[in-house]
CSV table of C-alpha atoms in Angstrom, one decimal:
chain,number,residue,atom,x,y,z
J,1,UNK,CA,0.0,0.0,0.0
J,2,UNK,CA,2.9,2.1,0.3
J,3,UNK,CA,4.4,2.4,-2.9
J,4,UNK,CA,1.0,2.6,-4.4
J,5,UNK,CA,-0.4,5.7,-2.0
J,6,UNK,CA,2.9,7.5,-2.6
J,7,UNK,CA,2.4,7.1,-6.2
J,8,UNK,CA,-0.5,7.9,-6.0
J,9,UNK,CA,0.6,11.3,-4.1
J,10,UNK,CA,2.8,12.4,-6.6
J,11,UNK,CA,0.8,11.9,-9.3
J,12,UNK,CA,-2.7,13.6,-7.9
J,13,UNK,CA,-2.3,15.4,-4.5
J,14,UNK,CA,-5.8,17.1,-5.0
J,15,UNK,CA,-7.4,13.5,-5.0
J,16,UNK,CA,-5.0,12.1,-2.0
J,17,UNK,CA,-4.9,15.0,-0.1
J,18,UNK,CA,-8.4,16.1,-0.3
J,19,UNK,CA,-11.7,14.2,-0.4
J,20,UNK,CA,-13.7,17.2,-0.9
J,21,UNK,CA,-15.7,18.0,-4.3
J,22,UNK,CA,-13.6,21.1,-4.7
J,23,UNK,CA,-10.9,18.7,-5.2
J,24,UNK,CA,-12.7,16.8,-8.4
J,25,UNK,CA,-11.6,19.5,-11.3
J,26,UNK,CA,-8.1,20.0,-9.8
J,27,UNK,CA,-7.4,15.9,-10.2
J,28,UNK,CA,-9.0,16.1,-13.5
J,29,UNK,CA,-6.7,18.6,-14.8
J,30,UNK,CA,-3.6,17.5,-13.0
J,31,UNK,CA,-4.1,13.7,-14.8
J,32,UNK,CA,-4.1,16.2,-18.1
J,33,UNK,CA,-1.2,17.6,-17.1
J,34,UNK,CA,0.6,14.4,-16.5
J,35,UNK,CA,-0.6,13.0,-19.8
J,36,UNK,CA,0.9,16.2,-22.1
J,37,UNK,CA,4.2,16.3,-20.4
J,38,UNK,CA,4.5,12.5,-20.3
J,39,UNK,CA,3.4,12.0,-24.5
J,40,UNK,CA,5.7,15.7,-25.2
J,41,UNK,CA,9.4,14.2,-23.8
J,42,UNK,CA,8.5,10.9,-25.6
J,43,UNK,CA,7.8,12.5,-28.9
J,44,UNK,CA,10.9,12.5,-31.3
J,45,UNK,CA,12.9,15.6,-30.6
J,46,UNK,CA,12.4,17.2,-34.3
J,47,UNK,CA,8.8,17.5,-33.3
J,48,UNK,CA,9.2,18.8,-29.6
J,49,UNK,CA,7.5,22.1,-29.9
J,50,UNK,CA,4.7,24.7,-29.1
J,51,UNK,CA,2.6,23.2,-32.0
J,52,UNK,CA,2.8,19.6,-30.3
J,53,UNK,CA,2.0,21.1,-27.0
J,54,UNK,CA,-1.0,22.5,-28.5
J,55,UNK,CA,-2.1,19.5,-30.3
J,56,UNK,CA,-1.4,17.7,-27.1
J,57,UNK,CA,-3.2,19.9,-25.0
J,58,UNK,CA,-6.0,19.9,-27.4
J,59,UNK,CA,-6.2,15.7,-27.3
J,60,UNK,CA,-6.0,15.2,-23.2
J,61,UNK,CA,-8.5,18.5,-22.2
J,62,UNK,CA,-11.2,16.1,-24.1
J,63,UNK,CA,-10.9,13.8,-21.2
J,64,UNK,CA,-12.3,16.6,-18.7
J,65,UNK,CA,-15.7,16.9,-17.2
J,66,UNK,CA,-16.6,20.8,-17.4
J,67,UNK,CA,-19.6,20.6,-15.1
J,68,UNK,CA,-16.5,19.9,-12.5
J,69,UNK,CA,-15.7,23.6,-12.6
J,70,UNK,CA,-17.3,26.4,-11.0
J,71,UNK,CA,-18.1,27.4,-14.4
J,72,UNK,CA,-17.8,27.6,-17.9
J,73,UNK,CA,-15.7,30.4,-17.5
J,74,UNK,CA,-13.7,29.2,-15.0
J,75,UNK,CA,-13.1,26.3,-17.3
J,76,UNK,CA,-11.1,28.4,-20.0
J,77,UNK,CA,-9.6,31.1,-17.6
J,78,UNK,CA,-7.7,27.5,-15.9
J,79,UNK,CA,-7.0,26.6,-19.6
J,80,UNK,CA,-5.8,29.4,-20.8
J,81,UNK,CA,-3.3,30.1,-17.7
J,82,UNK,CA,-2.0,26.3,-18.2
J,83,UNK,CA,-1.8,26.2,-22.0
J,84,UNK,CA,0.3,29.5,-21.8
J,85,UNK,CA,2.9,28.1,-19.0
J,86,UNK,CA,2.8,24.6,-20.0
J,87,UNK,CA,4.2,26.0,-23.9
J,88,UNK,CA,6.7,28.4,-21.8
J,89,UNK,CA,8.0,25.4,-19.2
J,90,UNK,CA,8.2,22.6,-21.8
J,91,UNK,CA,9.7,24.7,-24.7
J,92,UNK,CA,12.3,26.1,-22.2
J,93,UNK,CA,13.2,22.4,-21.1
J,94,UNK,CA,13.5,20.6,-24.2
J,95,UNK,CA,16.0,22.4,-25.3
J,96,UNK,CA,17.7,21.6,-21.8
J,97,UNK,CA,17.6,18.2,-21.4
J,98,UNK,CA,19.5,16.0,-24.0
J,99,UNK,CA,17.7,13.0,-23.7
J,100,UNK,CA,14.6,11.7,-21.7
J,101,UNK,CA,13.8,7.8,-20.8
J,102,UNK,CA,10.3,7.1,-19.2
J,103,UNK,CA,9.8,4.5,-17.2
J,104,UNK,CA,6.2,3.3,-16.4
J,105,UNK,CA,7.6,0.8,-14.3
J,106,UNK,CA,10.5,1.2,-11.5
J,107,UNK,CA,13.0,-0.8,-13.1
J,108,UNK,CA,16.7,-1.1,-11.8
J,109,UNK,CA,18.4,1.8,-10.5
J,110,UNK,CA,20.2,4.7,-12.3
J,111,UNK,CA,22.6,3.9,-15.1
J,112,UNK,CA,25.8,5.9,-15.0
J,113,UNK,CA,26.7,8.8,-17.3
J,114,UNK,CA,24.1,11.4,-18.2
J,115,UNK,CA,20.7,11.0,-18.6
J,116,UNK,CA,17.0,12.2,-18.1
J,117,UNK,CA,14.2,9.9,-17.4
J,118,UNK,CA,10.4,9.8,-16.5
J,119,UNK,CA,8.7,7.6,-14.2
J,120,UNK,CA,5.4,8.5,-15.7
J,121,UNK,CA,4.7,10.7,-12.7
J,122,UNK,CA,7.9,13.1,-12.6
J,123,UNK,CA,10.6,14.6,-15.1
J,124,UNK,CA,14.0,13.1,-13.7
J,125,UNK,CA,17.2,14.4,-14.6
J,126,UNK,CA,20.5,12.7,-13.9
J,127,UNK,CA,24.0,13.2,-14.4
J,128,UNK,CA,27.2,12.3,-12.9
J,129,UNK,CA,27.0,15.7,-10.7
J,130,UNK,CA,23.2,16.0,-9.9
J,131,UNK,CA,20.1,14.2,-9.4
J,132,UNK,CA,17.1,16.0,-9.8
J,133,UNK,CA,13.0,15.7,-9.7
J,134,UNK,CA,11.0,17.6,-11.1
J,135,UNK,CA,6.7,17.9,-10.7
J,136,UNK,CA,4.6,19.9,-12.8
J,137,UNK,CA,1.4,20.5,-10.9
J,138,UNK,CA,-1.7,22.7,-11.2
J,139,UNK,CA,-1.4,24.4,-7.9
J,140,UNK,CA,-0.1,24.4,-4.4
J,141,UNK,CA,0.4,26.5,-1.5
J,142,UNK,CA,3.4,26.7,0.6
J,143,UNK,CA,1.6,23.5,2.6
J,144,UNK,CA,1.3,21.2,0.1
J,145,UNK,CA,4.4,22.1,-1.8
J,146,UNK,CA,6.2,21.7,1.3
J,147,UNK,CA,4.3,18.0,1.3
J,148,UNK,CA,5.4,17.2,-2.1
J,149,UNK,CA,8.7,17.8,-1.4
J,150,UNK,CA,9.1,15.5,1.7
J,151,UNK,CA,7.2,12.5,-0.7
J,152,UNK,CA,9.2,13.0,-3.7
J,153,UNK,CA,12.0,12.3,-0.4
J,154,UNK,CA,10.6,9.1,0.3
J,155,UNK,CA,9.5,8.1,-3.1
J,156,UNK,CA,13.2,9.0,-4.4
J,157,UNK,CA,14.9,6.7,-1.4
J,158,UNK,CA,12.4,3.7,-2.2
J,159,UNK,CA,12.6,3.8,-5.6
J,160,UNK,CA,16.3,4.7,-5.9
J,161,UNK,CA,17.5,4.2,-3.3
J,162,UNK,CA,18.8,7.9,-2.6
J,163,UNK,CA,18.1,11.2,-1.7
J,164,UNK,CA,17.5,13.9,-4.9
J,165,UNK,CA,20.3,16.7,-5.2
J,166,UNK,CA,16.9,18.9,-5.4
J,167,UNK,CA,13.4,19.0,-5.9
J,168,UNK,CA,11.4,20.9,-8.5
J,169,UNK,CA,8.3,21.9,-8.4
J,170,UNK,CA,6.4,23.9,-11.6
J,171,UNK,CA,2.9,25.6,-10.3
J,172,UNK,CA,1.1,26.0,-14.0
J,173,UNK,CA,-1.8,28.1,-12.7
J,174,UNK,CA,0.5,30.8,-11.5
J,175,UNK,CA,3.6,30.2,-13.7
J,176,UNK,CA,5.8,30.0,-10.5
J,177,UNK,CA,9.0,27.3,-9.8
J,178,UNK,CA,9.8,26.0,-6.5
J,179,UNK,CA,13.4,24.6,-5.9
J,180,UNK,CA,14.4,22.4,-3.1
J,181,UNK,CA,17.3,20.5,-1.4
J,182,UNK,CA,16.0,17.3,0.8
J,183,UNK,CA,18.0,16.4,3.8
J,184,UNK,CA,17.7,13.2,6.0
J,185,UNK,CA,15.5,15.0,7.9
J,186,UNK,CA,12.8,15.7,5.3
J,187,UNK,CA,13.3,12.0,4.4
J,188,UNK,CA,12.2,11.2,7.9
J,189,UNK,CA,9.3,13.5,8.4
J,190,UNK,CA,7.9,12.5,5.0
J,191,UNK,CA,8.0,8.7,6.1
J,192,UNK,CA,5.9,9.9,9.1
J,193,UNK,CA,3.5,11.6,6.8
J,194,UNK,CA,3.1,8.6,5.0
J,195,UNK,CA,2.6,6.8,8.0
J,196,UNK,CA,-0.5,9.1,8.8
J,197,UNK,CA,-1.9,9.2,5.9
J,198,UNK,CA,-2.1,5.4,5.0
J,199,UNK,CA,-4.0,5.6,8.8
J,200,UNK,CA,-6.6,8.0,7.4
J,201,UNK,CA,-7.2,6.1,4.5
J,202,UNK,CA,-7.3,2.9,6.4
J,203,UNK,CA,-10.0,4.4,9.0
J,204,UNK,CA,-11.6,6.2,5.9
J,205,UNK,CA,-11.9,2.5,4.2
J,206,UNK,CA,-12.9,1.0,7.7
J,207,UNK,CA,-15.8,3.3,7.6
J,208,UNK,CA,-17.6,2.9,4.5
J,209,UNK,CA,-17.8,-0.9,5.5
């Protein structure tokens, strides 16, 4: 249950994190999100531009349920701010990163030399100096971005069996970037937040039976 709820985490903390209905637009459009950076970085690199963003953008927003906004105007104003940051982030790092591997499974650990790689929830990059992870999400305040960063910890360590040299975090609704360096502290404080949360889940389970 571990693995899976920190998965989980990092790929929708609206849907983890919150069980309101507020929460039901923001998951929808973070699982877009996911979806157009994950098909971008895995298109051949002559094509990796704003008109495949677009076209991308275009293909996964037909997955969301409108009548999950506030309104119909809310729907395009949250569009709009997202299309216009998504083209700026993803132009800015394909012409960064050399080359990107995604993973959909954890496989083995981290090959030597210098590379990028997805694990279909997160951009990775590695090289022989740095290991980095980076999130695009919708939104978050200083609460849950400090929350992301303590789970990317703990996902990292289990996965990798390290800590990251830092962890990025892109906010596409306000066009903002969050850097941060884990410690062994963070590490341990995240393990105690996935502790508590797998108890709320498992009394939350315990009382719908």
């Amino acid at each position: 249950m571990t693995k899976r709820l920190l998965e989980s985490f990092i790929q929708s903390p609206y849907q983890v994190n919150d069980s309101s209905a507020k929460s039901c637009w923001r998951h929808g459009v973070q699982l877009m999100i996911n979806q157009v950076v994950q098909h971008y970085f895995q298109l051949p690199r002559n094509i990796q531009n704003s008109i495949s963003i677009m076209k991308l953008i275009d293909t996964y927003r037909k997955n969301l349920n409108i009548d999950g906004f506030e309104s119909v105007t809310h729907y395009c104003v949250v569009m709009a701010k997202i299309t216009d940051h998504l083209l700026t982030f993803l132009s800015s790092e394909a012409k960064q990163v050399s080359q990107l591997y995604f993973y959909h499974r954890q496989k083995g650990v981290l090959e030597e030399g210098e590379h990028s790689f997805s694990v279909n929830i997160e951009l990775t990059e590695y090289s022989s100096k740095l290991y980095s992870m980076k999130k695009y999400l919708l939104m978050a305040d200083d609460h849950l971005i400090k929350l992301f960063q303590l789970m990317m910890s703990v996902y990292s360590v289990n996965v990798y069996g390290k800590l990251p040299d830092k962890v990025k975090i892109v906010t596409l609704l306000d066009g903002k970037e969050y850097e941060y360096s884990p410690t062994i502290e963070d590490l341990t404080l995240g393990q105690q937040y996935v502790k508590e949360l797998k108890e709320i889940k498992h009394e939350s389970w315990e009382r719908r039976l």
